[in-house]
XYZ file of N, CA, C and O in Angstrom:
336
model
N 0.848 -1.186 0.000
C 0.000 0.000 0.000
C 0.891 1.247 0.000
O 1.745 1.403 0.857
N 0.659 2.110 -0.941
C 1.518 3.281 -1.121
C 1.509 4.227 0.064
O 2.515 4.865 0.356
N 0.436 4.329 0.784
C 0.351 5.293 1.880
C 1.023 4.826 3.156
O 1.326 5.638 4.024
N 1.291 3.545 3.294
C 1.966 3.052 4.507
C 3.370 3.619 4.633
O 3.850 3.849 5.737
N 4.040 3.856 3.529
C 5.390 4.418 3.564
C 5.372 5.855 4.080
O 6.345 6.317 4.670
N 4.282 6.554 3.867
C 4.178 7.960 4.259
C 3.565 8.114 5.644
O 4.008 8.924 6.450
N 2.528 7.330 5.924
C 1.761 7.501 7.162
C 1.714 6.219 7.992
O 0.662 5.843 8.495
N 2.852 5.562 8.156
C 2.903 4.334 8.942
C 2.408 4.538 10.364
O 1.887 3.640 10.990
N 2.549 5.753 10.874
C 2.186 6.053 12.260
C 0.851 6.794 12.387
O 0.471 7.189 13.479
N 0.136 6.967 11.291
C -1.166 7.633 11.277
C -2.149 6.794 10.462
O -2.411 7.081 9.300
N -2.712 5.752 11.059
C -3.586 4.845 10.310
C -4.818 5.527 9.712
O -5.370 5.047 8.732
N -5.226 6.657 10.267
C -6.394 7.355 9.725
C -6.137 7.930 8.325
O -7.073 8.316 7.632
N -4.880 7.968 7.902
C -4.535 8.490 6.575
C -4.201 7.398 5.561
O -3.685 7.690 4.491
N -4.489 6.157 5.865
C -4.086 5.058 4.989
C -5.080 4.746 3.876
O -4.758 4.013 2.957
N -6.248 5.324 3.919
C -7.232 5.117 2.858
C -7.134 6.271 1.861
O -7.349 7.439 2.206
N -6.793 5.946 0.612
C -6.497 6.969 -0.391
C -7.648 7.943 -0.626
O -7.438 9.162 -0.660
N -8.841 7.442 -0.773
C -9.987 8.312 -1.046
C -10.226 9.289 0.109
O -10.484 10.469 -0.102
N -10.110 8.784 1.309
C -10.287 9.635 2.496
C -9.181 10.693 2.568
O -9.446 11.854 2.891
N -7.961 10.295 2.271
C -6.852 11.245 2.310
C -7.029 12.339 1.253
O -6.761 13.512 1.522
N -7.474 11.968 0.063
C -7.745 12.974 -0.988
C -8.748 14.005 -0.471
O -8.572 15.205 -0.678
N -9.786 13.530 0.198
C -10.814 14.421 0.743
C -10.230 15.334 1.816
O -10.512 16.536 1.858
N -9.413 14.781 2.692
C -8.782 15.568 3.761
C -7.885 16.643 3.161
O -7.918 17.798 3.584
N -7.077 16.279 2.166
C -6.175 17.248 1.539
C -6.971 18.377 0.902
O -6.638 19.559 1.062
N -8.036 18.033 0.204
C -8.875 19.051 -0.443
C -9.454 20.010 0.589
O -9.454 21.223 0.398
N -9.934 19.466 1.703
C -10.509 20.276 2.770
C -9.450 21.170 3.429
O -9.664 22.361 3.643
N -8.289 20.589 3.756
C -7.237 21.330 4.463
C -6.596 22.393 3.574
O -6.109 23.408 4.071
N -6.579 22.162 2.270
C -6.008 23.116 1.321
C -6.685 24.479 1.475
O -6.054 25.518 1.324
N -7.982 24.460 1.801
C -8.756 25.698 1.903
C -8.884 26.224 3.329
O -8.979 27.418 3.544
N -8.893 25.300 4.312
C -9.248 25.714 5.671
C -8.122 25.660 6.685
O -8.180 26.333 7.700
N -7.120 24.848 6.451
C -6.077 24.677 7.463
C -4.734 24.460 6.769
O -4.295 23.324 6.591
N -4.098 25.545 6.412
C -2.846 25.465 5.657
C -1.770 24.693 6.410
O -0.982 23.963 5.805
N -1.733 24.792 7.722
C -0.731 24.079 8.510
C -0.818 22.576 8.332
O 0.192 21.909 8.094
N -2.018 22.023 8.439
C -2.178 20.579 8.256
C -1.943 20.168 6.811
O -1.380 19.116 6.549
N -2.369 20.978 5.880
C -2.133 20.726 4.458
C -0.628 20.633 4.180
O -0.158 19.695 3.538
N 0.128 21.577 4.698
C 1.579 21.572 4.503
C 2.239 20.400 5.218
O 3.213 19.837 4.725
N 1.712 20.012 6.376
C 2.245 18.859 7.090
C 2.077 17.586 6.258
O 3.004 16.787 6.150
N 0.909 17.420 5.662
C 0.667 16.251 4.812
C 1.604 16.274 3.613
O 2.212 15.262 3.259
N 1.763 17.434 2.993
C 2.678 17.558 1.854
C 4.101 17.219 2.285
O 4.828 16.501 1.584
N 4.514 17.730 3.416
C 5.861 17.475 3.931
C 6.096 15.982 4.115
O 7.153 15.462 3.746
N 5.114 15.281 4.663
C 5.244 13.828 4.841
C 5.438 13.134 3.501
O 6.263 12.237 3.374
N 4.665 13.531 2.507
C 4.808 12.924 1.180
C 6.187 13.207 0.600
O 6.833 12.307 0.051
N 6.643 14.448 0.682
C 7.935 14.786 0.099
C 9.069 14.034 0.777
O 10.003 13.585 0.114
N 9.001 13.880 2.088
C 10.059 13.197 2.830
C 10.026 11.682 2.661
O 11.068 11.056 2.519
N 8.841 11.084 2.694
C 8.749 9.626 2.792
C 8.105 8.933 1.598
O 8.234 7.717 1.459
N 7.398 9.674 0.767
C 6.697 9.063 -0.353
C 7.534 9.001 -1.618
O 8.511 9.721 -1.767
N 7.115 8.118 -2.512
C 7.743 8.086 -3.828
C 7.240 9.280 -4.634
O 6.131 9.775 -4.397
N 8.038 9.735 -5.569
C 7.667 10.891 -6.390
C 6.336 10.625 -7.086
O 5.427 11.461 -7.062
N 6.197 9.481 -7.712
C 4.978 9.157 -8.456
C 3.745 9.186 -7.546
O 2.678 9.643 -7.969
N 3.873 8.749 -6.319
C 2.747 8.776 -5.383
C 2.454 10.198 -4.915
O 1.296 10.607 -4.804
N 3.493 10.941 -4.643
C 3.328 12.330 -4.202
C 2.580 13.134 -5.258
O 1.687 13.917 -4.935
N 2.920 12.914 -6.514
C 2.295 13.676 -7.595
C 0.844 13.247 -7.852
O 0.131 13.937 -8.578
N 0.413 12.179 -7.255
C -1.008 11.801 -7.320
C -1.841 12.686 -6.395
O -3.032 12.839 -6.592
N -1.200 13.248 -5.379
C -1.915 14.043 -4.389
C -1.637 15.541 -4.514
O -2.461 16.350 -4.107
N -0.469 15.899 -5.024
C -0.072 17.299 -5.128
C 0.507 17.568 -6.512
O 1.312 16.783 -7.017
N 0.139 18.700 -7.091
C 0.719 19.063 -8.391
C 2.132 19.599 -8.182
O 2.485 20.065 -7.089
N 2.919 19.553 -9.222
C 4.284 20.078 -9.157
C 4.240 21.579 -8.844
O 5.114 22.101 -8.156
N 3.203 22.262 -9.315
C 3.049 23.694 -9.044
C 2.791 23.952 -7.558
O 3.349 24.883 -6.984
N 1.946 23.115 -6.943
C 1.682 23.243 -5.499
C 2.959 23.033 -4.699
O 3.221 23.752 -3.741
N 3.712 22.042 -5.093
C 4.955 21.737 -4.386
C 5.937 22.894 -4.535
O 6.534 23.333 -3.556
N 6.081 23.409 -5.749
C 6.988 24.534 -5.993
C 6.595 25.754 -5.175
O 7.446 26.440 -4.599
N 5.312 26.005 -5.093
C 4.809 27.169 -4.364
C 5.060 27.071 -2.862
O 5.262 28.079 -2.191
N 5.069 25.858 -2.334
C 5.155 25.674 -0.885
C 6.474 25.092 -0.389
O 6.665 24.980 0.825
N 7.379 24.741 -1.274
C 8.605 24.060 -0.878
C 9.389 24.826 0.185
O 9.875 24.241 1.148
N 9.472 26.112 0.049
C 10.260 26.917 0.987
C 9.630 26.968 2.382
O 10.305 27.265 3.361
N 8.339 26.641 2.491
C 7.641 26.677 3.783
C 7.834 25.393 4.594
O 7.511 25.366 5.777
N 8.327 24.354 3.962
C 8.368 23.031 4.579
C 9.676 22.766 5.300
O 10.745 23.144 4.826
N 9.571 22.101 6.433
C 10.759 21.674 7.183
C 11.117 20.272 6.704
O 10.613 19.275 7.222
N 11.965 20.226 5.695
C 12.379 18.954 5.103
C 13.898 18.881 5.096
O 14.577 19.891 5.234
N 14.397 17.685 4.927
C 15.852 17.493 4.946
C 16.493 18.155 3.723
O 15.838 18.346 2.697
N 17.756 18.502 3.828
C 18.456 19.081 2.678
C 18.406 18.163 1.445
O 18.231 18.643 0.316
N 18.535 16.867 1.658
C 18.467 15.923 0.547
C 17.101 15.996 -0.148
O 17.018 16.070 -1.381
N 16.040 16.002 0.648
C 14.691 16.055 0.088
C 14.467 17.368 -0.646
O 13.882 17.394 -1.729
N 14.946 18.460 -0.063
C 14.799 19.763 -0.726
C 15.507 19.764 -2.081
O 14.940 20.203 -3.073
N 16.719 19.246 -2.147
C 17.449 19.195 -3.425
C 16.714 18.315 -4.443
O 16.606 18.660 -5.613
N 16.228 17.171 -3.968
C 15.504 16.248 -4.849
C 14.293 16.948 -5.460
O 14.074 16.883 -6.673
N 13.520 17.633 -4.635
C 12.304 18.276 -5.142
C 12.606 19.538 -5.939
O 11.860 19.860 -6.876
N 13.662 20.238 -5.622
C 14.065 21.367 -6.458
C 14.404 20.867 -7.864
O 14.056 21.485 -8.867
N 15.077 19.723 -7.924
C 15.404 19.112 -9.228
C 14.132 18.694 -9.964
O 13.994 18.918 -11.161
N 13.203 18.072 -9.260
C 11.945 17.661 -9.879
C 11.179 18.871 -10.432
O 10.635 18.829 -11.527
N 11.180 19.956 -9.680
C 10.487 21.177 -10.112
C 11.175 21.747 -11.353
O 10.509 22.162 -12.303
N 12.511 21.754 -11.362
C 13.234 22.271 -12.524
C 12.983 21.434 -13.771
O 12.878 21.976 -14.872
N 12.886 20.142 -13.613
C 12.705 19.258 -14.762
C 11.238 19.233 -15.219
O 10.976 19.303 -16.414
N 10.304 19.128 -14.277
C 8.898 18.931 -14.635
C 8.003 20.130 -14.425
O 6.839 20.104 -14.824
N 8.518 21.160 -13.772
C 7.677 22.313 -13.429
C 7.542 23.357 -14.481
O 7.974 23.394 -15.551
């Protein structure tokens, strides 16, 4: 299951349809939780899975706000340069 790699410690986020709904809701009402979910995907998820939930434009717009490792930041900066 693709979400276990990202949310192994948050079982309430393991159902894809439910997570899509949560992300959509938080995108408008709770930027902190929205960014936390994005941060988890960028740090622990595969690129292909992350892009199922967030567009490259969303990631580019919010990358500087996220507390992620230097390696992850470089990886996503490269992804944005290539695909953004």
